Amino acid sequence: MQNLFDYIEGGDDLLEFLDDFPSVTHEAAIAVLEMAKKSVELRHKGLEVLHRELGSVGLVEFLRDMGLVQDDYTEWRKHQPQPDTMEETVWRIEVR
């Protein structure tokens, strides 16, 4: 699986990967990509639920406690305008 992701990250397409790894079938490679897509979709839905239940500051604290946010700026965030959506919350985390 990692080789497939490395190829795609490197700008290669699926056909190049399949040429270099003839033991991997097209169907198997597609199944891996579909599994990765579902994983991302589930993560997104999970973040939406956390945002709805915890609010923006609570979500940041949760992500920090899980080790997904490197620094602690929860106090600073309490004084900032509260984002309305989970996407806006994630954007604020990423641009900080």
mmCIF file with all atom_site columns, N, CA and C in Angstrom, residues 43-87:
data_model
loop_
_atom_site.group_PDB
_atom_site.id
_atom_site.type_symbol
_atom_site.label_atom_id
_atom_site.label_alt_id
_atom_site.label_comp_id
_atom_site.label_asym_id
_atom_site.label_entity_id
_atom_site.label_seq_id
_atom_site.pdbx_PDB_ins_code
_atom_site.Cartn_x
_atom_site.Cartn_y
_atom_site.Cartn_z
_atom_site.occupancy
_atom_site.B_iso_or_equiv
_atom_site.pdbx_formal_charge
_atom_site.auth_seq_id
_atom_site.auth_comp_id
_atom_site.auth_asym_id
_atom_site.auth_atom_id
_atom_site.pdbx_PDB_model_num
ATOM 1   N N  . ARG A 1 43 ? -13.053 9.942  8.808  1.00 0.00 ? 43 ARG A N  1
ATOM 2   C CA . ARG A 1 43 ? -12.338 10.895 9.665  1.00 0.00 ? 43 ARG A CA 1
ATOM 3   C C  . ARG A 1 43 ? -13.044 12.251 9.633  1.00 0.00 ? 43 ARG A C  1
ATOM 4   N N  . HIS A 1 44 ? -13.431 12.678 8.446  1.00 0.00 ? 44 HIS A N  1
ATOM 5   C CA . HIS A 1 44 ? -14.131 13.956 8.294  1.00 0.00 ? 44 HIS A CA 1
ATOM 6   C C  . HIS A 1 44 ? -15.435 13.937 9.092  1.00 0.00 ? 44 HIS A C  1
ATOM 7   N N  . LYS A 1 45 ? -16.209 12.849 8.966  1.00 0.00 ? 45 LYS A N  1
ATOM 8   C CA . LYS A 1 45 ? -17.472 12.754 9.701  1.00 0.00 ? 45 LYS A CA 1
ATOM 9   C C  . LYS A 1 45 ? -17.221 12.758 11.206 1.00 0.00 ? 45 LYS A C  1
ATOM 10  N N  . GLY A 1 46 ? -16.165 12.077 11.633 1.00 0.00 ? 46 GLY A N  1
ATOM 11  C CA . GLY A 1 46 ? -15.825 12.061 13.052 1.00 0.00 ? 46 GLY A CA 1
ATOM 12  C C  . GLY A 1 46 ? -15.484 13.444 13.569 1.00 0.00 ? 46 GLY A C  1
ATOM 13  N N  . LEU A 1 47 ? -14.730 14.208 12.776 1.00 0.00 ? 47 LEU A N  1
ATOM 14  C CA . LEU A 1 47 ? -14.396 15.579 13.173 1.00 0.00 ? 47 LEU A CA 1
ATOM 15  C C  . LEU A 1 47 ? -15.641 16.455 13.237 1.00 0.00 ? 47 LEU A C  1
ATOM 16  N N  . GLU A 1 48 ? -16.579 16.232 12.319 1.00 0.00 ? 48 GLU A N  1
ATOM 17  C CA . GLU A 1 48 ? -17.826 17.002 12.352 1.00 0.00 ? 48 GLU A CA 1
ATOM 18  C C  . GLU A 1 48 ? -18.594 16.733 13.644 1.00 0.00 ? 48 GLU A C  1
ATOM 19  N N  . VAL A 1 49 ? -18.666 15.457 14.038 1.00 0.00 ? 49 VAL A N  1
ATOM 20  C CA . VAL A 1 49 ? -19.368 15.101 15.274 1.00 0.00 ? 49 VAL A CA 1
ATOM 21  C C  . VAL A 1 49 ? -18.666 15.722 16.478 1.00 0.00 ? 49 VAL A C  1
ATOM 22  N N  . LEU A 1 50 ? -17.345 15.615 16.518 1.00 0.00 ? 50 LEU A N  1
ATOM 23  C CA . LEU A 1 50 ? -16.594 16.207 17.629 1.00 0.00 ? 50 LEU A CA 1
ATOM 24  C C  . LEU A 1 50 ? -16.812 17.714 17.701 1.00 0.00 ? 50 LEU A C  1
ATOM 25  N N  . HIS A 1 51 ? -16.799 18.374 16.553 1.00 0.00 ? 51 HIS A N  1
ATOM 26  C CA . HIS A 1 51 ? -17.018 19.824 16.528 1.00 0.00 ? 51 HIS A CA 1
ATOM 27  C C  . HIS A 1 51 ? -18.407 20.159 17.050 1.00 0.00 ? 51 HIS A C  1
ATOM 28  N N  . ARG A 1 52 ? -19.391 19.410 16.610 1.00 0.00 ? 52 ARG A N  1
ATOM 29  C CA . ARG A 1 52 ? -20.768 19.664 17.039 1.00 0.00 ? 52 ARG A CA 1
ATOM 30  C C  . ARG A 1 52 ? -20.916 19.442 18.554 1.00 0.00 ? 52 ARG A C  1
ATOM 31  N N  . GLU A 1 53 ? -20.282 18.396 19.070 1.00 0.00 ? 53 GLU A N  1
ATOM 32  C CA . GLU A 1 53 ? -20.429 18.059 20.484 1.00 0.00 ? 53 GLU A CA 1
ATOM 33  C C  . GLU A 1 53 ? -19.536 18.894 21.400 1.00 0.00 ? 53 GLU A C  1
ATOM 34  N N  . LEU A 1 54 ? -18.332 19.201 20.962 1.00 0.00 ? 54 LEU A N  1
ATOM 35  C CA . LEU A 1 54 ? -17.362 19.869 21.829 1.00 0.00 ? 54 LEU A CA 1
ATOM 36  C C  . LEU A 1 54 ? -17.252 21.368 21.593 1.00 0.00 ? 54 LEU A C  1
ATOM 37  N N  . GLY A 1 55 ? -17.691 21.831 20.425 1.00 0.00 ? 55 GLY A N  1
ATOM 38  C CA . GLY A 1 55 ? -17.485 23.223 20.056 1.00 0.00 ? 55 GLY A CA 1
ATOM 39  C C  . GLY A 1 55 ? -16.069 23.418 19.543 1.00 0.00 ? 55 GLY A C  1
ATOM 40  N N  . SER A 1 56 ? -15.782 24.607 19.072 1.00 0.00 ? 56 SER A N  1
ATOM 41  C CA . SER A 1 56 ? -14.486 24.880 18.442 1.00 0.00 ? 56 SER A CA 1
ATOM 42  C C  . SER A 1 56 ? -13.322 24.729 19.409 1.00 0.00 ? 56 SER A C  1
ATOM 43  N N  . VAL A 1 57 ? -13.440 25.349 20.582 1.00 0.00 ? 57 VAL A N  1
ATOM 44  C CA . VAL A 1 57 ? -12.342 25.288 21.549 1.00 0.00 ? 57 VAL A CA 1
ATOM 45  C C  . VAL A 1 57 ? -12.173 23.863 22.054 1.00 0.00 ? 57 VAL A C  1
ATOM 46  N N  . GLY A 1 58 ? -13.267 23.183 22.330 1.00 0.00 ? 58 GLY A N  1
ATOM 47  C CA . GLY A 1 58 ? -13.191 21.796 22.789 1.00 0.00 ? 58 GLY A CA 1
ATOM 48  C C  . GLY A 1 58 ? -12.554 20.885 21.764 1.00 0.00 ? 58 GLY A C  1
ATOM 49  N N  . LEU A 1 59 ? -12.851 21.118 20.486 1.00 0.00 ? 59 LEU A N  1
ATOM 50  C CA . LEU A 1 59 ? -12.246 20.308 19.432 1.00 0.00 ? 59 LEU A CA 1
ATOM 51  C C  . LEU A 1 59 ? -10.739 20.523 19.395 1.00 0.00 ? 59 LEU A C  1
ATOM 52  N N  . VAL A 1 60 ? -10.306 21.762 19.502 1.00 0.00 ? 60 VAL A N  1
ATOM 53  C CA . VAL A 1 60 ? -8.867  22.050 19.503 1.00 0.00 ? 60 VAL A CA 1
ATOM 54  C C  . VAL A 1 60 ? -8.204  21.380 20.704 1.00 0.00 ? 60 VAL A C  1
ATOM 55  N N  . GLU A 1 61 ? -8.841  21.466 21.871 1.00 0.00 ? 61 GLU A N  1
ATOM 56  C CA . GLU A 1 61 ? -8.276  20.820 23.063 1.00 0.00 ? 61 GLU A CA 1
ATOM 57  C C  . GLU A 1 61 ? -8.185  19.312 22.876 1.00 0.00 ? 61 GLU A C  1
ATOM 58  N N  . PHE A 1 62 ? -9.229  18.724 22.297 1.00 0.00 ? 62 PHE A N  1
ATOM 59  C CA . PHE A 1 62 ? -9.224  17.281 22.044 1.00 0.00 ? 62 PHE A CA 1
ATOM 60  C C  . PHE A 1 62 ? -8.089  16.905 21.099 1.00 0.00 ? 62 PHE A C  1
ATOM 61  N N  . LEU A 1 63 ? -7.952  17.650 20.006 1.00 0.00 ? 63 LEU A N  1
ATOM 62  C CA . LEU A 1 63 ? -6.887  17.362 19.041 1.00 0.00 ? 63 LEU A CA 1
ATOM 63  C C  . LEU A 1 63 ? -5.514  17.538 19.681 1.00 0.00 ? 63 LEU A C  1
ATOM 64  N N  . ARG A 1 64 ? -5.372  18.536 20.547 1.00 0.00 ? 64 ARG A N  1
ATOM 65  C CA . ARG A 1 64 ? -4.111  18.731 21.258 1.00 0.00 ? 64 ARG A CA 1
ATOM 66  C C  . ARG A 1 64 ? -3.828  17.543 22.173 1.00 0.00 ? 64 ARG A C  1
ATOM 67  N N  . ASP A 1 65 ? -4.847  17.115 22.926 1.00 0.00 ? 65 ASP A N  1
ATOM 68  C CA . ASP A 1 65 ? -4.674  15.984 23.840 1.00 0.00 ? 65 ASP A CA 1
ATOM 69  C C  . ASP A 1 65 ? -4.323  14.697 23.101 1.00 0.00 ? 65 ASP A C  1
ATOM 70  N N  . MET A 1 66 ? -4.797  14.571 21.871 1.00 0.00 ? 66 MET A N  1
ATOM 71  C CA . MET A 1 66 ? -4.495  13.388 21.057 1.00 0.00 ? 66 MET A CA 1
ATOM 72  C C  . MET A 1 66 ? -3.135  13.501 20.371 1.00 0.00 ? 66 MET A C  1
ATOM 73  N N  . GLY A 1 67 ? -2.472  14.641 20.537 1.00 0.00 ? 67 GLY A N  1
ATOM 74  C CA . GLY A 1 67 ? -1.168  14.836 19.911 1.00 0.00 ? 67 GLY A CA 1
ATOM 75  C C  . GLY A 1 67 ? -1.244  15.275 18.466 1.00 0.00 ? 67 GLY A C  1
ATOM 76  N N  . LEU A 1 68 ? -2.413  15.710 18.016 1.00 0.00 ? 68 LEU A N  1
ATOM 77  C CA . LEU A 1 68 ? -2.590  16.110 16.621 1.00 0.00 ? 68 LEU A CA 1
ATOM 78  C C  . LEU A 1 68 ? -2.364  17.599 16.409 1.00 0.00 ? 68 LEU A C  1
ATOM 79  N N  . VAL A 1 69 ? -2.334  18.368 17.487 1.00 0.00 ? 69 VAL A N  1
ATOM 80  C CA . VAL A 1 69 ? -2.006  19.785 17.434 1.00 0.00 ? 69 VAL A CA 1
ATOM 81  C C  . VAL A 1 69 ? -0.752  19.948 18.274 1.00 0.00 ? 69 VAL A C  1
ATOM 82  N N  . GLN A 1 70 ? 0.273   20.555 17.698 1.00 0.00 ? 70 GLN A N  1
ATOM 83  C CA . GLN A 1 70 ? 1.584   20.589 18.326 1.00 0.00 ? 70 GLN A CA 1
ATOM 84  C C  . GLN A 1 70 ? 1.690   21.549 19.502 1.00 0.00 ? 70 GLN A C  1
ATOM 85  N N  . ASP A 1 71 ? 1.046   22.686 19.425 1.00 0.00 ? 71 ASP A N  1
ATOM 86  C CA . ASP A 1 71 ? 1.231   23.675 20.486 1.00 0.00 ? 71 ASP A CA 1
ATOM 87  C C  . ASP A 1 71 ? -0.080  23.941 21.213 1.00 0.00 ? 71 ASP A C  1
ATOM 88  N N  . ASP A 1 72 ? 0.022   24.547 22.366 1.00 0.00 ? 72 ASP A N  1
ATOM 89  C CA . ASP A 1 72 ? -1.148  24.819 23.184 1.00 0.00 ? 72 ASP A CA 1
ATOM 90  C C  . ASP A 1 72 ? -1.517  26.290 23.056 1.00 0.00 ? 72 ASP A C  1
ATOM 91  N N  . TYR A 1 73 ? -2.576  26.552 22.348 1.00 0.00 ? 73 TYR A N  1
ATOM 92  C CA . TYR A 1 73 ? -3.025  27.933 22.217 1.00 0.00 ? 73 TYR A CA 1
ATOM 93  C C  . TYR A 1 73 ? -4.513  28.043 22.520 1.00 0.00 ? 73 TYR A C  1
ATOM 94  N N  . THR A 1 74 ? -5.003  27.138 23.369 1.00 0.00 ? 74 THR A N  1
ATOM 95  C CA . THR A 1 74 ? -6.417  27.133 23.706 1.00 0.00 ? 74 THR A CA 1
ATOM 96  C C  . THR A 1 74 ? -6.842  28.439 24.373 1.00 0.00 ? 74 THR A C  1
ATOM 97  N N  . GLU A 1 75 ? -6.022  28.956 25.284 1.00 0.00 ? 75 GLU A N  1
ATOM 98  C CA . GLU A 1 75 ? -6.371  30.219 25.946 1.00 0.00 ? 75 GLU A CA 1
ATOM 99  C C  . GLU A 1 75 ? -6.493  31.344 24.928 1.00 0.00 ? 75 GLU A C  1
ATOM 100 N N  . TRP A 1 76 ? -5.554  31.401 23.994 1.00 0.00 ? 76 TRP A N  1
ATOM 101 C CA . TRP A 1 76 ? -5.602  32.418 22.941 1.00 0.00 ? 76 TRP A CA 1
ATOM 102 C C  . TRP A 1 76 ? -6.884  32.275 22.137 1.00 0.00 ? 76 TRP A C  1
ATOM 103 N N  . ARG A 1 77 ? -7.256  31.021 21.820 1.00 0.00 ? 77 ARG A N  1
ATOM 104 C CA . ARG A 1 77 ? -8.426  30.779 20.975 1.00 0.00 ? 77 ARG A CA 1
ATOM 105 C C  . ARG A 1 77 ? -9.719  31.188 21.665 1.00 0.00 ? 77 ARG A C  1
ATOM 106 N N  . LYS A 1 78 ? -9.759  31.108 22.997 1.00 0.00 ? 78 LYS A N  1
ATOM 107 C CA . LYS A 1 78 ? -10.988 31.461 23.712 1.00 0.00 ? 78 LYS A CA 1
ATOM 108 C C  . LYS A 1 78 ? -11.383 32.915 23.466 1.00 0.00 ? 78 LYS A C  1
ATOM 109 N N  . HIS A 1 79 ? -10.415 33.741 23.117 1.00 0.00 ? 79 HIS A N  1
ATOM 110 C CA . HIS A 1 79 ? -10.675 35.163 22.897 1.00 0.00 ? 79 HIS A CA 1
ATOM 111 C C  . HIS A 1 79 ? -10.852 35.510 21.418 1.00 0.00 ? 79 HIS A C  1
ATOM 112 N N  . GLN A 1 80 ? -10.856 34.512 20.563 1.00 0.00 ? 80 GLN A N  1
ATOM 113 C CA . GLN A 1 80 ? -11.006 34.718 19.125 1.00 0.00 ? 80 GLN A CA 1
ATOM 114 C C  . GLN A 1 80 ? -12.459 34.482 18.723 1.00 0.00 ? 80 GLN A C  1
ATOM 115 N N  . PRO A 1 81 ? -12.882 35.053 17.588 1.00 0.00 ? 81 PRO A N  1
ATOM 116 C CA . PRO A 1 81 ? -14.232 34.764 17.093 1.00 0.00 ? 81 PRO A CA 1
ATOM 117 C C  . PRO A 1 81 ? -14.377 33.259 16.870 1.00 0.00 ? 81 PRO A C  1
ATOM 118 N N  . GLN A 1 82 ? -15.523 32.727 17.242 1.00 0.00 ? 82 GLN A N  1
ATOM 119 C CA . GLN A 1 82 ? -15.745 31.294 17.123 1.00 0.00 ? 82 GLN A CA 1
ATOM 120 C C  . GLN A 1 82 ? -16.201 30.936 15.707 1.00 0.00 ? 82 GLN A C  1
ATOM 121 N N  . PRO A 1 83 ? -15.516 29.994 15.060 1.00 0.00 ? 83 PRO A N  1
ATOM 122 C CA . PRO A 1 83 ? -15.931 29.576 13.723 1.00 0.00 ? 83 PRO A CA 1
ATOM 123 C C  . PRO A 1 83 ? -17.275 28.851 13.772 1.00 0.00 ? 83 PRO A C  1
ATOM 124 N N  . ASP A 1 84 ? -17.999 28.937 12.673 1.00 0.00 ? 84 ASP A N  1
ATOM 125 C CA . ASP A 1 84 ? -19.321 28.326 12.600 1.00 0.00 ? 84 ASP A CA 1
ATOM 126 C C  . ASP A 1 84 ? -19.290 26.877 12.147 1.00 0.00 ? 84 ASP A C  1
ATOM 127 N N  . THR A 1 85 ? -18.257 26.500 11.422 1.00 0.00 ? 85 THR A N  1
ATOM 128 C CA . THR A 1 85 ? -18.226 25.158 10.849 1.00 0.00 ? 85 THR A CA 1
ATOM 129 C C  . THR A 1 85 ? -16.957 24.430 11.254 1.00 0.00 ? 85 THR A C  1
ATOM 130 N N  . MET A 1 86 ? -17.005 23.106 11.120 1.00 0.00 ? 86 MET A N  1
ATOM 131 C CA . MET A 1 86 ? -15.834 22.289 11.390 1.00 0.00 ? 86 MET A CA 1
ATOM 132 C C  . MET A 1 86 ? -14.715 22.633 10.425 1.00 0.00 ? 86 MET A C  1
ATOM 133 N N  . GLU A 1 87 ? -15.040 22.892 9.161  1.00 0.00 ? 87 GLU A N  1
ATOM 134 C CA . GLU A 1 87 ? -14.026 23.230 8.175  1.00 0.00 ? 87 GLU A CA 1
ATOM 135 C C  . GLU A 1 87 ? -13.294 24.509 8.555  1.00 0.00 ? 87 GLU A C  1
#
